[in-house]
Amino acid sequence: MNAVPGTPAPGTAAAFAALLRAREPLVGYWCVLDSPVSTERIARLGYDYVALDAQHGLIEYAGVLASLTAIDTKGSTAVGLVRVEANDPMPIGKALDAGAAGVIVPLIDNAQDAADAVAAVRYPPLGNRSYGPMRSGLRIGPNPADAHRETVVLAMIETAEGLANVEAICATDGLDGVYVGPSDLRIALGGATSTDPAVAAEFEAALVRVRTAAAAAGIAAGIHNPDGTAAAKRIAEGFTFATVACDLVHLEQVAAGHLQAARAKGETR
């Protein structure tokens, strides 16, 4: 479909930022492997974004750079996001300079944490990002005002303190959205494991609180999911973006399924 004159071209950082801020439904994929070729193939499938995990994933900076480049190649429908390793201006700035269309910032506990994350994404006078768009200047920005319009910052809600302060976090000036880390949040709510069903009621109530706070503040609300079915459920409930995760787990699941199918009568060795 042709873009309307005067609107950002589909698949660009500017278009993604506009859709996210308008709270339009978006679906992404999560990569933990340092495998630019497989990431490139995923980016061509129709996802709105592909997120690279630089916190818990197996991707160093060179891998982030290569994978962001792969995401932006011919045929891609997606933009690249990076979950940075910490709420710190250095990794945030490096991810953005490498060409990320936005960052997902972990362990946001309060409004000050959220404000610090926003400041690390924005150039002065709106923030403290250092100017040096080595790769991003080719496609995002490079003028500060353009970079501000085309780059998003998302705060993770995954701790008990973050949940307690979610309304204040969502009200942070310049924050584009919040993103639920379900594993950490479930443990923070008292779960013995990252999938403990014993705290299911508390967890579901927390999700309602997060998406309600985001809606009241007029920002996006996202959540991590193990598969597409779960992602569809969360969007139907009111989340505005949902990630399907992840390449390493899905590779293992598909390989296991093929092995089971190939062995007669479920034989094992």
Short mmCIF file of C-alpha atoms in Angstrom, two decimals:
data_model
loop_
_atom_site.label_atom_id
_atom_site.label_comp_id
_atom_site.label_asym_id
_atom_site.label_seq_id
_atom_site.Cartn_x
_atom_site.Cartn_y
_atom_site.Cartn_z
CA MET A 1 0.00 0.00 0.00
CA ASN A 2 1.35 3.42 -0.94
CA ALA A 3 2.06 5.84 1.85
CA VAL A 4 -0.14 8.91 2.13
CA PRO A 5 1.82 12.00 1.02
CA GLY A 6 3.34 13.73 4.02
CA THR A 7 3.26 10.63 6.23
CA PRO A 8 6.30 8.49 7.07
CA ALA A 9 6.99 5.57 4.73
CA PRO A 10 5.85 2.19 6.12
CA GLY A 11 8.57 0.19 7.83
CA THR A 12 10.62 3.23 8.80
CA ALA A 13 11.51 4.37 12.29
CA ALA A 14 9.35 7.46 11.82
CA ALA A 15 6.32 5.38 10.85
CA PHE A 16 6.86 2.96 13.72
CA ALA A 17 7.17 5.79 16.25
CA ALA A 18 3.99 7.41 14.94
CA LEU A 19 2.03 4.15 15.17
CA LEU A 20 3.34 3.32 18.63
CA ARG A 21 2.49 6.80 19.94
CA ALA A 22 -0.98 6.52 18.39
CA ARG A 23 -1.37 3.25 20.36
CA GLU A 24 -2.00 1.25 17.20
CA PRO A 25 -1.62 -2.55 17.55
CA LEU A 26 1.92 -3.69 16.76
CA VAL A 27 3.48 -7.15 16.83
CA GLY A 28 7.18 -7.84 17.18
CA TYR A 29 9.66 -10.66 17.54
CA TRP A 30 12.46 -11.17 20.09
CA CYS A 31 15.99 -12.28 19.23
CA VAL A 32 18.63 -13.45 21.68
CA LEU A 33 20.99 -15.10 19.18
CA ASP A 34 23.93 -13.30 17.58
CA SER A 35 22.81 -14.46 14.15
CA PRO A 36 22.28 -11.56 11.72
CA VAL A 37 21.32 -13.86 8.85
CA SER A 38 18.45 -15.51 10.76
CA THR A 39 17.44 -12.12 12.18
CA GLU A 40 17.30 -10.75 8.64
CA ARG A 41 14.97 -13.55 7.58
CA ILE A 42 12.70 -12.91 10.55
CA ALA A 43 12.57 -9.19 9.72
CA ARG A 44 11.12 -10.04 6.30
CA LEU A 45 8.15 -12.01 7.67
CA GLY A 46 5.86 -9.07 8.39
CA TYR A 47 6.62 -8.20 12.00
CA ASP A 48 6.42 -4.52 12.92
CA TYR A 49 9.63 -4.65 14.95
CA VAL A 50 12.40 -7.06 15.89
CA ALA A 51 13.87 -6.57 19.36
CA LEU A 52 17.46 -7.54 20.10
CA ASP A 53 18.18 -8.57 23.67
CA ALA A 54 21.45 -7.03 24.82
CA GLN A 55 20.61 -7.65 28.49
CA HIS A 56 19.96 -11.39 28.77
CA GLY A 57 20.63 -12.35 25.15
CA LEU A 58 23.84 -13.68 23.60
CA ILE A 59 24.56 -10.53 21.61
CA GLU A 60 27.53 -8.21 22.13
CA TYR A 61 27.76 -4.74 20.56
CA ALA A 62 29.16 -5.98 17.24
CA GLY A 63 26.27 -8.40 17.01
CA VAL A 64 23.75 -5.67 17.80
CA LEU A 65 25.23 -3.51 15.04
CA ALA A 66 25.23 -6.36 12.51
CA SER A 67 21.69 -7.43 13.39
CA LEU A 68 20.33 -3.88 13.19
CA THR A 69 21.90 -3.61 9.75
CA ALA A 70 20.31 -6.93 8.80
CA ILE A 71 16.89 -5.79 10.02
CA ASP A 72 17.10 -2.73 7.77
CA THR A 73 17.91 -4.61 4.55
CA LYS A 74 15.73 -5.05 1.47
CA GLY A 75 12.39 -6.72 2.08
CA SER A 76 12.22 -5.99 5.79
CA THR A 77 8.92 -4.85 7.24
CA ALA A 78 10.38 -4.28 10.69
CA VAL A 79 12.40 -1.73 12.60
CA GLY A 80 15.03 -2.76 15.11
CA LEU A 81 14.66 -2.17 18.84
CA VAL A 82 17.27 -2.99 21.48
CA ARG A 83 16.72 -4.01 25.06
CA VAL A 84 19.77 -2.39 26.57
CA GLU A 85 21.75 -3.93 29.41
CA ALA A 86 21.04 -1.15 31.91
CA ASN A 87 19.40 2.23 32.44
CA ASP A 88 22.62 4.03 31.61
CA PRO A 89 23.40 6.70 28.98
CA MET A 90 26.33 4.73 27.53
CA PRO A 91 24.61 1.51 26.38
CA ILE A 92 21.49 3.47 25.44
CA GLY A 93 23.50 5.90 23.31
CA LYS A 94 25.48 3.12 21.65
CA ALA A 95 22.32 1.22 20.71
CA LEU A 96 20.80 4.34 19.20
CA ASP A 97 24.00 5.30 17.38
CA ALA A 98 24.04 1.78 15.88
CA GLY A 99 20.64 2.48 14.32
CA ALA A 100 18.04 1.25 16.80
CA ALA A 101 14.63 2.81 16.28
CA GLY A 102 14.15 2.68 20.02
CA VAL A 103 15.31 1.18 23.27
CA ILE A 104 13.62 -0.99 25.88
CA VAL A 105 15.10 -0.05 29.25
CA PRO A 106 15.01 -2.68 32.01
CA LEU A 107 14.32 -2.46 35.74
CA ILE A 108 12.48 0.85 35.86
CA ASP A 109 11.34 1.26 39.48
CA ASN A 110 10.04 4.83 39.65
CA ALA A 111 9.39 8.03 37.75
CA GLN A 112 12.98 9.22 38.22
CA ASP A 113 14.29 6.04 36.59
CA ALA A 114 11.91 6.63 33.70
CA ALA A 115 12.99 10.26 33.38
CA ASP A 116 16.64 9.17 33.33
CA ALA A 117 15.89 6.74 30.50
CA VAL A 118 14.12 9.43 28.50
CA ALA A 119 17.03 11.83 29.06
CA ALA A 120 19.50 9.26 27.74
CA VAL A 121 17.49 8.98 24.49
CA ARG A 122 17.02 12.71 23.86
CA TYR A 123 19.65 15.26 22.89
CA PRO A 124 20.01 18.54 24.84
CA PRO A 125 18.08 20.52 25.90
CA LEU A 126 15.57 17.67 26.26
CA GLY A 127 18.11 15.16 27.55
CA ASN A 128 21.76 14.24 27.76
CA ARG A 129 22.39 11.97 24.76
CA SER A 130 25.83 12.62 23.31
CA TYR A 131 25.84 13.44 19.60
CA GLY A 132 27.60 10.87 17.42
CA PRO A 133 25.10 9.03 15.20
CA MET A 134 27.64 6.78 13.50
CA ARG A 135 25.14 4.56 11.68
CA SER A 136 21.80 5.98 12.78
CA GLY A 137 22.58 9.22 10.98
CA LEU A 138 22.11 7.39 7.69
CA ARG A 139 18.45 6.69 8.41
CA ILE A 140 17.26 8.19 11.72
CA GLY A 141 17.71 11.89 12.21
CA PRO A 142 20.49 12.92 12.03
CA ASN A 143 19.23 16.30 13.25
CA PRO A 144 18.25 16.16 16.94
CA ALA A 145 14.65 17.22 16.33
CA ASP A 146 14.20 14.49 13.72
CA ALA A 147 15.83 11.89 15.96
CA HIS A 148 13.47 12.83 18.80
CA ARG A 149 10.47 12.35 16.52
CA GLU A 150 11.70 9.03 15.08
CA THR A 151 13.13 7.32 18.18
CA VAL A 152 11.12 5.73 20.99
CA VAL A 153 11.91 4.91 24.61
CA LEU A 154 10.10 2.13 26.46
CA ALA A 155 10.34 1.48 30.20
CA MET A 156 10.13 -2.08 31.51
CA ILE A 157 7.70 -2.78 34.34
CA GLU A 158 9.04 -5.94 35.97
CA THR A 159 9.61 -5.24 39.67
CA ALA A 160 7.33 -4.82 42.65
CA GLU A 161 8.47 -1.21 43.01
CA GLY A 162 7.91 -0.53 39.32
CA LEU A 163 4.38 -1.88 39.55
CA ALA A 164 3.68 0.19 42.67
CA ASN A 165 4.82 3.31 40.82
CA VAL A 166 3.44 2.46 37.38
CA GLU A 167 1.03 5.42 37.23
CA ALA A 168 3.84 7.89 37.95
CA ILE A 169 6.14 6.10 35.51
CA CYS A 170 3.54 6.29 32.74
CA ALA A 171 3.09 10.00 33.40
CA THR A 172 6.79 10.69 32.79
CA ASP A 173 7.23 13.40 30.17
CA GLY A 174 8.68 12.04 26.94
CA LEU A 175 8.15 8.35 27.71
CA ASP A 176 6.61 6.55 24.73
CA GLY A 177 5.48 3.38 26.42
CA VAL A 178 5.87 0.72 29.08
CA TYR A 179 6.76 -2.91 28.51
CA VAL A 180 5.93 -5.76 30.88
CA GLY A 181 8.65 -8.29 31.61
CA PRO A 182 6.36 -11.15 32.70
CA SER A 183 9.02 -13.49 34.10
CA ASP A 184 10.53 -10.97 36.48
CA LEU A 185 7.14 -9.51 37.35
CA ARG A 186 5.67 -12.89 38.25
CA ILE A 187 8.65 -13.62 40.52
CA ALA A 188 8.36 -10.13 42.04
CA LEU A 189 4.74 -10.91 42.88
CA GLY A 190 5.83 -13.94 44.88
CA GLY A 191 6.06 -16.62 42.22
CA ALA A 192 8.44 -19.47 42.94
CA THR A 193 9.28 -19.63 39.23
CA SER A 194 8.87 -17.38 36.20
CA THR A 195 5.69 -19.25 35.24
CA ASP A 196 4.32 -20.10 38.69
CA PRO A 197 0.51 -20.51 38.37
CA ALA A 198 0.09 -19.91 42.11
CA VAL A 199 0.28 -16.14 41.54
CA ALA A 200 -1.79 -16.10 38.35
CA ALA A 201 -4.52 -13.91 39.84
CA GLU A 202 -2.05 -11.36 41.17
CA PHE A 203 -0.21 -11.37 37.86
CA GLU A 204 -3.33 -10.79 35.78
CA ALA A 205 -4.38 -7.96 38.11
CA ALA A 206 -0.95 -6.39 37.66
CA LEU A 207 -1.35 -6.51 33.87
CA VAL A 208 -4.69 -4.73 34.13
CA ARG A 209 -3.08 -2.06 36.28
CA VAL A 210 -0.22 -1.55 33.81
CA ARG A 211 -2.36 -1.24 30.71
CA THR A 212 -4.88 0.97 32.53
CA ALA A 213 -2.12 3.32 33.68
CA ALA A 214 -0.68 3.49 30.18
CA ALA A 215 -4.07 4.22 28.63
CA ALA A 216 -4.72 6.97 31.16
CA ALA A 217 -1.38 8.56 30.30
CA GLY A 218 -1.94 8.13 26.58
CA ILE A 219 1.17 5.99 26.01
CA ALA A 220 1.72 2.53 24.58
CA ALA A 221 1.59 -0.64 26.68
CA GLY A 222 3.47 -3.74 25.59
CA ILE A 223 4.18 -7.22 26.89
CA HIS A 224 6.52 -10.14 26.21
CA ASN A 225 4.86 -13.43 25.13
CA PRO A 226 5.98 -17.00 24.50
CA ASP A 227 4.01 -17.39 21.26
CA GLY A 228 1.64 -15.75 18.83
CA THR A 229 -1.50 -17.06 20.49
CA ALA A 230 -0.54 -15.43 23.78
CA ALA A 231 0.36 -12.21 21.96
CA ALA A 232 -3.06 -12.09 20.27
CA LYS A 233 -4.75 -12.60 23.64
CA ARG A 234 -2.87 -9.71 25.23
CA ILE A 235 -3.63 -7.34 22.35
CA ALA A 236 -7.31 -8.29 22.59
CA GLU A 237 -7.18 -7.43 26.30
CA GLY A 238 -5.90 -3.93 25.58
CA PHE A 239 -2.14 -4.05 25.22
CA THR A 240 -1.09 -2.01 22.22
CA PHE A 241 2.03 -3.95 21.27
CA ALA A 242 3.14 -7.50 21.91
CA THR A 243 6.37 -9.37 21.32
CA VAL A 244 6.66 -13.03 20.36
CA ALA A 245 9.72 -14.63 21.91
CA CYS A 246 12.26 -15.92 21.05
CA ASP A 247 14.51 -17.31 18.31
CA LEU A 248 16.55 -19.67 20.52
CA VAL A 249 13.52 -21.22 22.23
CA HIS A 250 11.56 -21.51 19.00
CA LEU A 251 14.51 -23.16 17.25
CA GLU A 252 14.65 -25.77 20.00
CA GLN A 253 10.88 -26.32 19.95
CA VAL A 254 10.71 -26.79 16.18
CA ALA A 255 13.75 -29.08 16.14
CA ALA A 256 12.22 -31.19 18.91
CA GLY A 257 8.95 -31.40 17.01
CA HIS A 258 10.69 -32.59 13.85
CA LEU A 259 12.65 -35.18 15.83
CA GLN A 260 9.48 -36.52 17.40
CA ALA A 261 7.80 -36.70 13.99
CA ALA A 262 10.77 -38.45 12.40
CA ARG A 263 11.11 -41.22 15.00
CA ALA A 264 8.64 -44.03 14.63
CA LYS A 265 6.21 -44.55 17.52
CA GLY A 266 8.02 -42.01 19.68
CA GLU A 267 11.18 -44.10 20.05
CA THR A 268 13.93 -42.59 22.17
CA ARG A 269 17.60 -43.37 22.46
#
